[in-house]
Short mmCIF file of C-alpha atoms in Angstrom, two decimals:
data_model
loop_
_atom_site.label_atom_id
_atom_site.label_comp_id
_atom_site.label_asym_id
_atom_site.label_seq_id
_atom_site.Cartn_x
_atom_site.Cartn_y
_atom_site.Cartn_z
CA MET A 295 121.99 122.69 66.15
CA LYS A 296 120.84 125.15 68.40
CA ALA A 297 120.85 124.47 72.34
CA GLY A 298 117.43 126.44 72.58
CA PRO A 299 115.08 123.44 71.56
CA SER A 300 116.86 120.99 73.34
CA VAL A 301 116.40 123.13 76.65
CA GLY A 302 113.03 123.69 76.22
CA VAL A 303 112.00 120.11 75.91
CA PHE A 304 114.63 119.38 78.91
CA LEU A 305 112.35 121.96 80.72
CA LEU A 306 109.11 120.86 79.51
CA VAL A 307 109.94 117.46 80.74
CA ALA A 308 111.48 118.42 84.10
CA ALA A 309 108.16 120.11 84.69
CA LEU A 310 105.55 117.10 84.07
CA ALA A 311 107.87 114.97 86.16
CA GLY A 312 107.33 117.50 88.76
CA ILE A 313 103.81 117.41 88.81
CA VAL A 314 103.59 113.75 88.54
CA GLN A 315 105.79 113.59 91.73
CA SER A 316 103.72 116.39 93.92
CA ALA A 317 100.62 114.45 92.92
CA TYR A 318 102.11 111.10 94.25
CA ALA A 319 103.48 112.87 97.09
CA GLU A 320 99.99 114.27 98.14
CA HIS A 321 98.36 110.66 98.17
CA ARG A 322 101.21 108.28 99.16
CA TRP A 323 99.51 108.17 102.57
CA ASP A 324 96.10 106.71 100.87
CA ARG A 325 97.04 103.40 100.89
CA ASP A 326 94.71 100.85 101.44
CA ASP A 327 96.43 97.96 103.58
CA ALA A 328 93.30 96.40 104.79
CA ARG A 329 93.03 92.41 103.87
CA VAL A 330 90.53 89.54 104.04
CA GLU A 331 91.73 85.79 104.19
CA GLN A 332 89.35 83.09 104.05
CA TYR A 333 90.49 79.51 104.38
CA ARG A 334 89.70 76.07 105.70
CA ASP A 335 91.10 74.56 108.98
CA GLY A 336 90.17 70.89 108.71
CA PRO A 337 86.04 71.00 108.98
CA CYS A 338 86.23 74.56 110.30
CA ARG A 339 86.04 77.57 107.95
CA VAL A 340 88.23 80.86 109.03
CA LYS A 341 88.10 84.23 108.03
CA GLU A 342 90.93 86.54 109.18
CA ILE A 343 90.52 90.50 108.45
CA THR A 344 93.53 92.89 108.80
CA ASP A 345 93.42 96.29 109.08
CA TYR A 346 95.89 98.93 110.50
CA GLY A 347 95.24 98.72 114.01
CA TYR A 348 92.43 95.92 113.90
CA TYR A 349 92.59 92.18 113.76
CA ARG A 350 89.80 89.96 113.34
CA LYS A 351 89.52 86.20 113.21
CA VAL A 352 86.33 83.93 112.78
CA VAL A 353 86.51 80.33 113.05
CA ARG A 354 83.22 78.52 112.63
CA CYS A 355 82.71 74.95 112.66
CA PRO A 356 79.84 73.07 111.94
CA ASN A 357 78.26 71.06 114.65
CA GLY A 358 81.31 72.09 116.78
CA ARG A 359 83.05 69.31 114.93
CA GLY A 360 86.79 70.11 114.66
CA LYS A 361 86.84 72.69 117.31
CA THR A 362 89.91 73.56 119.75
CA TRP A 363 88.58 75.88 122.08
CA ARG A 364 87.06 74.52 125.35
CA ARG A 365 83.59 73.70 125.54
CA GLY A 366 80.54 76.00 126.49
CA ASP A 367 79.69 79.70 125.91
CA TRP A 368 82.21 82.10 127.10
CA HIS A 369 83.40 85.69 126.58
CA ARG A 370 86.69 87.42 127.53
CA ASP A 371 87.76 91.01 127.32
CA TYR A 372 90.98 92.17 128.43
CA ARG A 373 93.72 94.61 127.34
CA ASP A 374 97.29 93.79 125.95
CA GLY A 375 98.99 97.65 125.95
CA PRO A 376 97.39 99.81 123.68
CA CYS A 377 94.98 97.17 122.34
CA ARG A 378 91.76 95.72 123.27
CA ILE A 379 90.99 92.22 122.89
CA ARG A 380 87.74 90.48 122.90
CA ILE A 381 87.04 86.96 122.83
CA ASP A 382 83.57 85.51 121.90
CA ALA A 383 83.30 81.56 122.02
CA SER A 384 80.11 79.39 121.52
CA ARG A 385 79.95 75.67 120.43
CA GLU A 386 80.27 76.53 116.74
CA VAL A 387 81.82 80.17 116.43
CA PHE A 388 85.14 81.36 117.75
CA ASP A 389 85.32 85.36 117.19
CA LYS A 390 88.67 87.03 118.41
CA GLU A 391 89.21 90.94 117.68
CA LYS A 392 92.11 92.85 118.64
CA VAL A 393 91.51 96.68 118.27
CA CYS A 394 94.49 98.71 118.59
CA ARG A 395 94.46 102.69 118.85
CA THR A 396 97.75 104.97 118.45
CA ARG A 397 98.25 108.42 118.29
CA ASP A 398 100.17 108.07 114.86
CA ARG A 399 98.52 106.28 112.26
CA TYR A 400 101.27 105.58 109.89
CA ARG A 401 103.90 104.93 112.68
CA ASP A 402 105.54 101.75 111.69
#
């Protein structure tokens, strides 16, 4: 058996593997880490939205039954390091939003 055909097949497989690897390397940062979770906490419905640098939690309680936050309508904005946090609360809805801005989007 001659070495020519087997070397040719090996080079063809190596070239195809290189093309696939380079295509993977170009798109590896195009990941979508966004996640939405919905669940119930007693009589309340909870929705959590998570993405890189963004978090939001909305709790809705029908007629205010089962709520754990204080009474009345209130609003609060504050900063926690590079993050901005906003809380809106009413008799039936508690909404907490956290937005973080960083220079490097993919820093872990």
